[in-house]
Short mmCIF file of C-alpha atoms in Angstrom, two decimals:
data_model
loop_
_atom_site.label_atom_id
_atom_site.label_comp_id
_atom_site.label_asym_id
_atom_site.label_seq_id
_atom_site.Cartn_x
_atom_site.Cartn_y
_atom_site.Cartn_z
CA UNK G 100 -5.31 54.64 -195.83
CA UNK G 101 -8.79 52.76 -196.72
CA UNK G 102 -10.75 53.73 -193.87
CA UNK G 103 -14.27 54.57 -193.81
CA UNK G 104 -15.93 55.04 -190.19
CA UNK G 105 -19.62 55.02 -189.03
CA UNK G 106 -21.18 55.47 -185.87
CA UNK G 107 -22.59 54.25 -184.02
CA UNK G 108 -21.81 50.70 -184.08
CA UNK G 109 -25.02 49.33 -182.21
CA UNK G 110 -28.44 50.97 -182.57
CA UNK G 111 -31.67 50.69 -181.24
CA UNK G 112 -34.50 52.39 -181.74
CA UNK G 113 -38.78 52.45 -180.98
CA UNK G 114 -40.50 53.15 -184.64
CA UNK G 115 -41.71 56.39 -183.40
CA UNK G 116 -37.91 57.72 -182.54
CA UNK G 117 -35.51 59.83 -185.08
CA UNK G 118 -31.98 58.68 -184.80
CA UNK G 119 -29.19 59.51 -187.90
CA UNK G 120 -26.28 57.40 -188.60
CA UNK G 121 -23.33 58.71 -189.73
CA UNK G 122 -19.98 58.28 -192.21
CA UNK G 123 -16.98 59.99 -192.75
CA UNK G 124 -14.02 59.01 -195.07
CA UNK G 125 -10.85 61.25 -195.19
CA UNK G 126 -9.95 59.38 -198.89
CA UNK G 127 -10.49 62.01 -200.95
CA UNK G 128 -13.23 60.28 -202.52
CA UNK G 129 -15.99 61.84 -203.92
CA UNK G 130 -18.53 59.10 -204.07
CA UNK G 131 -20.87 57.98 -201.32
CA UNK G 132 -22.94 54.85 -200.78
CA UNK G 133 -25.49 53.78 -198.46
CA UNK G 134 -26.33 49.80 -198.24
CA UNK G 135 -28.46 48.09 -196.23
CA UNK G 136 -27.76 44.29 -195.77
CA UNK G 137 -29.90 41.41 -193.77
CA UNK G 138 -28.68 38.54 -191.72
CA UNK G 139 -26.98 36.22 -194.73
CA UNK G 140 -27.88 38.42 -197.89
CA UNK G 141 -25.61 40.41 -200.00
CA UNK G 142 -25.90 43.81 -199.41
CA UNK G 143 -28.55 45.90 -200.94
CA UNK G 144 -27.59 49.68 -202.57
CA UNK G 145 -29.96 52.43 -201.11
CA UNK G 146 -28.54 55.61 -202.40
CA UNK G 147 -25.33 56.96 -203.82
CA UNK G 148 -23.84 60.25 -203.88
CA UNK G 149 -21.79 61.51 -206.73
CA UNK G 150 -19.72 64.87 -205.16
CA UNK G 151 -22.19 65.61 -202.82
CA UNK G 152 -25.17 65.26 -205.53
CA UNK G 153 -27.58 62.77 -204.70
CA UNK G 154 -27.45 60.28 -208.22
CA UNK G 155 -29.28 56.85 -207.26
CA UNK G 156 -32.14 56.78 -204.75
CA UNK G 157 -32.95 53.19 -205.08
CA UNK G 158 -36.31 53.40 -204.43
CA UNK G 159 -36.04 53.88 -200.87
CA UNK G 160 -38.77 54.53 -198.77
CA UNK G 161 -39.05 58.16 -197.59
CA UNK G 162 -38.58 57.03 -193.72
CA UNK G 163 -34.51 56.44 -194.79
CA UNK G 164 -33.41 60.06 -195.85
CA UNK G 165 -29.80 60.61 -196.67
CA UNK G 166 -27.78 64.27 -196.46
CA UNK G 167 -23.96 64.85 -197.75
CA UNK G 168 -22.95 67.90 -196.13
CA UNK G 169 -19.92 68.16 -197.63
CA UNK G 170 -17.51 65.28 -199.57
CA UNK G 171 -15.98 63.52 -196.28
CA UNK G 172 -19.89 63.09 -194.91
CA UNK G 173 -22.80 61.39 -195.80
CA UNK G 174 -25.75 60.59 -192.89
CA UNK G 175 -28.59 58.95 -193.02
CA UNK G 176 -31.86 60.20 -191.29
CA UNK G 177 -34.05 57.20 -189.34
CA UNK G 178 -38.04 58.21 -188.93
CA UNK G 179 -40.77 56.43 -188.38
CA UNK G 180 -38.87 53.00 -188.84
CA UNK G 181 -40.46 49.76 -188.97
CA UNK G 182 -39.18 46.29 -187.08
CA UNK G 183 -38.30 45.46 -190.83
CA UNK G 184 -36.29 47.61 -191.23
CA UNK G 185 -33.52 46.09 -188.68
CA UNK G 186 -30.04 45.02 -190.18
CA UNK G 187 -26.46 45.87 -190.95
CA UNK G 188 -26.30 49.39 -192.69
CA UNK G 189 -23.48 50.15 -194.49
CA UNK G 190 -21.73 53.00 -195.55
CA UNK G 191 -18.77 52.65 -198.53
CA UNK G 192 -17.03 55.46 -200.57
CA UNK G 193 -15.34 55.17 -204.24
CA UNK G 194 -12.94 57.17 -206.25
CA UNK G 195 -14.70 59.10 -209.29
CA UNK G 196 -14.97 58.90 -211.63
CA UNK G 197 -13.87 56.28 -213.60
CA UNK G 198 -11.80 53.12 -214.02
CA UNK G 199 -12.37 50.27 -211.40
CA UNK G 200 -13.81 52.77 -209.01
CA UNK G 201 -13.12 50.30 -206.02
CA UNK G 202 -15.67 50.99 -203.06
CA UNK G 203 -14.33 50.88 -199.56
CA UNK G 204 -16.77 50.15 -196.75
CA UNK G 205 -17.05 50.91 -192.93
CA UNK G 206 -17.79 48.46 -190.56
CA UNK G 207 -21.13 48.85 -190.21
CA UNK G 208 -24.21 50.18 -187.92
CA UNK G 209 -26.45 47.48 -186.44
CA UNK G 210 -29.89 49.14 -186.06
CA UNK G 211 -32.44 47.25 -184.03
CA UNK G 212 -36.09 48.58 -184.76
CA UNK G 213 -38.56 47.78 -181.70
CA UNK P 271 -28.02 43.69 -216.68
CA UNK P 272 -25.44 41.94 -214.77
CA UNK P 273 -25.55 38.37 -212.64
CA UNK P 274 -23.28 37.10 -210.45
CA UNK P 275 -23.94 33.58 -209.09
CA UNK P 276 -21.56 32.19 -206.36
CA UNK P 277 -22.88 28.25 -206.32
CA UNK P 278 -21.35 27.15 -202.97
CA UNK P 279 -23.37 28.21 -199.49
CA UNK P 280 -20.96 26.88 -197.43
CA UNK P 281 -17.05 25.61 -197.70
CA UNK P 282 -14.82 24.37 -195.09
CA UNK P 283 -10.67 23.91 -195.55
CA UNK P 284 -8.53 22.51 -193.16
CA UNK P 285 -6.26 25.28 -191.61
CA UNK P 286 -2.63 25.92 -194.61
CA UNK P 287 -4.29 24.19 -197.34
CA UNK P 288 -5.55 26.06 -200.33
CA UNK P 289 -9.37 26.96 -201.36
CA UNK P 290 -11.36 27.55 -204.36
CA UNK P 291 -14.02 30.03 -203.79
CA UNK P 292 -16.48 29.61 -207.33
CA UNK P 293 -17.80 32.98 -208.65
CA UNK P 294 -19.60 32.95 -212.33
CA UNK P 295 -20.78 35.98 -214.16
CA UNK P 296 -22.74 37.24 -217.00
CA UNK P 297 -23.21 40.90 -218.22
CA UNK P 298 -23.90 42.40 -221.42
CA UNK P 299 -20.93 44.98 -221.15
CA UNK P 300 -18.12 44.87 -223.05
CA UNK P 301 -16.10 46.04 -220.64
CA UNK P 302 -16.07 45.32 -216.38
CA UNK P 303 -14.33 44.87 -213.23
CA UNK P 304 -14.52 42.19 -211.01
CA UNK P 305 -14.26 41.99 -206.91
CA UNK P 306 -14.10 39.98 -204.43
CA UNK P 307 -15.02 41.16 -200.74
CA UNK P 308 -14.49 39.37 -197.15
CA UNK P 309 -16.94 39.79 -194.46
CA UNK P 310 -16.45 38.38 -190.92
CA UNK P 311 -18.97 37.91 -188.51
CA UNK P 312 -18.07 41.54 -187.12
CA UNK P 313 -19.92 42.83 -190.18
CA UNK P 314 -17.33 45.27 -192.23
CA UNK P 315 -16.89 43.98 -196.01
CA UNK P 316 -13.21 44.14 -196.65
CA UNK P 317 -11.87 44.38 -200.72
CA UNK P 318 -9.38 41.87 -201.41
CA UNK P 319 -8.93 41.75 -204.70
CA UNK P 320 -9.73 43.48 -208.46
CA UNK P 321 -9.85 42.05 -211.95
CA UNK P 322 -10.21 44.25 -215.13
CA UNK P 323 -12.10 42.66 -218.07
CA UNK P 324 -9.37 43.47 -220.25
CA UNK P 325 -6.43 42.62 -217.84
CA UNK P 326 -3.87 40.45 -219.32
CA UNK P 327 -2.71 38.58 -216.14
CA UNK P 328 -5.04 37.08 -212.95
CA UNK P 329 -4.71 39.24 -210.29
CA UNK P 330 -3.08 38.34 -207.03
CA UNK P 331 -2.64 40.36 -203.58
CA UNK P 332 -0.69 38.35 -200.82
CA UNK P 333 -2.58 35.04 -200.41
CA UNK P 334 -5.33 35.84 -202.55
CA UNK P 335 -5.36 35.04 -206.15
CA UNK P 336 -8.04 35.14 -208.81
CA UNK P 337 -8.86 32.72 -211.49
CA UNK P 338 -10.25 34.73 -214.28
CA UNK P 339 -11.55 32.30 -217.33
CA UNK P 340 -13.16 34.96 -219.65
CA UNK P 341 -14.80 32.68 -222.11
CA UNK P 342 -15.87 30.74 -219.33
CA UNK P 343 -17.19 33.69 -217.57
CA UNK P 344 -15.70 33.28 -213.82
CA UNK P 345 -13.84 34.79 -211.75
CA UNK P 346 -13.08 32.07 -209.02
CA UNK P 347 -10.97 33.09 -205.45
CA UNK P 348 -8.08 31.38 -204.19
CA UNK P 349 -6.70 31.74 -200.87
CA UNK P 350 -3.98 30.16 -200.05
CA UNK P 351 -2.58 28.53 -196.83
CA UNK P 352 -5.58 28.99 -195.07
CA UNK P 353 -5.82 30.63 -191.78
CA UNK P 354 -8.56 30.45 -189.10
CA UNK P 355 -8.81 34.08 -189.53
CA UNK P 356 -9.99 33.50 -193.18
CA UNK P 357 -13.30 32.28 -191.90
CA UNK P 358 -16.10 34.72 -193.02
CA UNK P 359 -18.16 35.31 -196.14
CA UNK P 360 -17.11 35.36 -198.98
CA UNK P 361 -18.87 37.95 -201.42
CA UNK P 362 -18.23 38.23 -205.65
CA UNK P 363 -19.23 41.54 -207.30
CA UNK P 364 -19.27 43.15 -210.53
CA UNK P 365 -20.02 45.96 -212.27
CA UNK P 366 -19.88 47.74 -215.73
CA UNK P 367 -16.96 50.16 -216.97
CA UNK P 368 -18.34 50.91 -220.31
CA UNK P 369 -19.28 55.33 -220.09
CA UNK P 370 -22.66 55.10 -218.92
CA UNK P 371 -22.30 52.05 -217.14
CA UNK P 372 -24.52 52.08 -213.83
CA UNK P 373 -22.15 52.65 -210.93
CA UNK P 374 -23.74 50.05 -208.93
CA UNK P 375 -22.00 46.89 -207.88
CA UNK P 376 -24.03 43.55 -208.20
CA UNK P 377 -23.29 41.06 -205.73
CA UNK P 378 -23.46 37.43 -205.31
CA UNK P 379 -25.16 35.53 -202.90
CA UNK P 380 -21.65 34.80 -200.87
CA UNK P 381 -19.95 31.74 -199.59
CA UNK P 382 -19.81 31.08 -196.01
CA UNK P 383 -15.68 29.50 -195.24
CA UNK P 384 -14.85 27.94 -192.00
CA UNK P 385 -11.23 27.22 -191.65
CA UNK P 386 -10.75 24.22 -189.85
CA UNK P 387 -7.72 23.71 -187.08
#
């Protein structure tokens, strides 16, 4: 079983709102990865948790803040958002550590930023 | 630091014939994995397929194959007996295996495939 879920699917949002995404995988994997991808880009990494320690923070601006609460979760916080900051977000997990250390991703939450 | 270039924006195929999907490389690590990833328009990036630096044989899963020329550096898709459901992009990524290797996979810029009836 390779599945990774996220809700919601569709999301909008005003820039002075707080909303949260969220992902759960039931893999038994104990990394986490947020990504956030525009229209006909690859995706880009934001952050990646490495059992439940935050390890990469991509340089993210503090309006995107992320939270593992435990190894099948990861969420990420929305305030303050800009119109910008609209597109695909994507969640994926990986087995750690080592070897190919395949990451599986979920389908994806659209945000729309108004 | 790793590059993955993926030359072709766009490629059609007539549905059941075979396509080449190019994806060229170039990293400093002695040792890596390769990926390739499928993305339809509904937006979730499927895995199809892994190949280890050091693996002996091209990989293969179903109708997917990979072309892995070392010395040439790529690591090119092939799907066979296309299927209108193989229409989607098309993403190569890499990333290091060497201990203390970044975690991070670096994409390509994708190829868009429309399978033609």
């Amino acid at each position: 079983d390779t599945e990774v879920t996220q809700t919601p699917k569709h999301l909008v949002m005003g820039m002075t709102n707080k909303k949260s995404l969220k992902c759960e995988q039931h893999m038994g994997h104990r990394a986490m990865y947020w990504y956030k991808q525009k229209a006909k880009k690859p995706p880009e990494l934001m952050f990646v948790y490495s059992y439940e320690k935050l390890s990469i923070n991509e340089s993210v601006p503090s309006r995107f803040s992320p939270e593992c609460p435990n190894s099948s979760l990861l969420n990420l916080h929305l305030h303050a958002l800009q119109p910008e900051d609209s597109a695909l977000y994507l969640c994926a997990s990986s087995q750690d550590p080592g070897g190919p250390d395949t990451q599986y991703f979920g389908p994806g939450t659209r945000l729309t930023v108004l | 630091a790793q590059k993955i270039t993926q030359t072709q924006p766009g490629m059609f195929v007539q549905e059941k014939e075979a396509v080449t999907l190019d994806c060229t490389y170039d990293t400093s690590d002695p040792s890596y994995g390769l990926f390739w990833y499928k993305q339809p328009s509904s937006g979730e990036m499927i895995f199809l397929i892994y190949q280890g630096s050091y693996d002996q044989q091209n990989a293969t899963e179903g109708r997917y194959s990979l072309n892995f020329q070392k010395a040439r550096k790529s690591a090119n898709l092939v799907i066979s007996a296309s299927q209108l459901g193989d229409s989607a992009m098309y993403f190569c990524a890499m990333r290091g295996l060497s201990s203390g290797s970044a975690r991070q996979l670096t994409f390509g810029s994708g190829t868009q495939l429309t399978v033609l009836p």
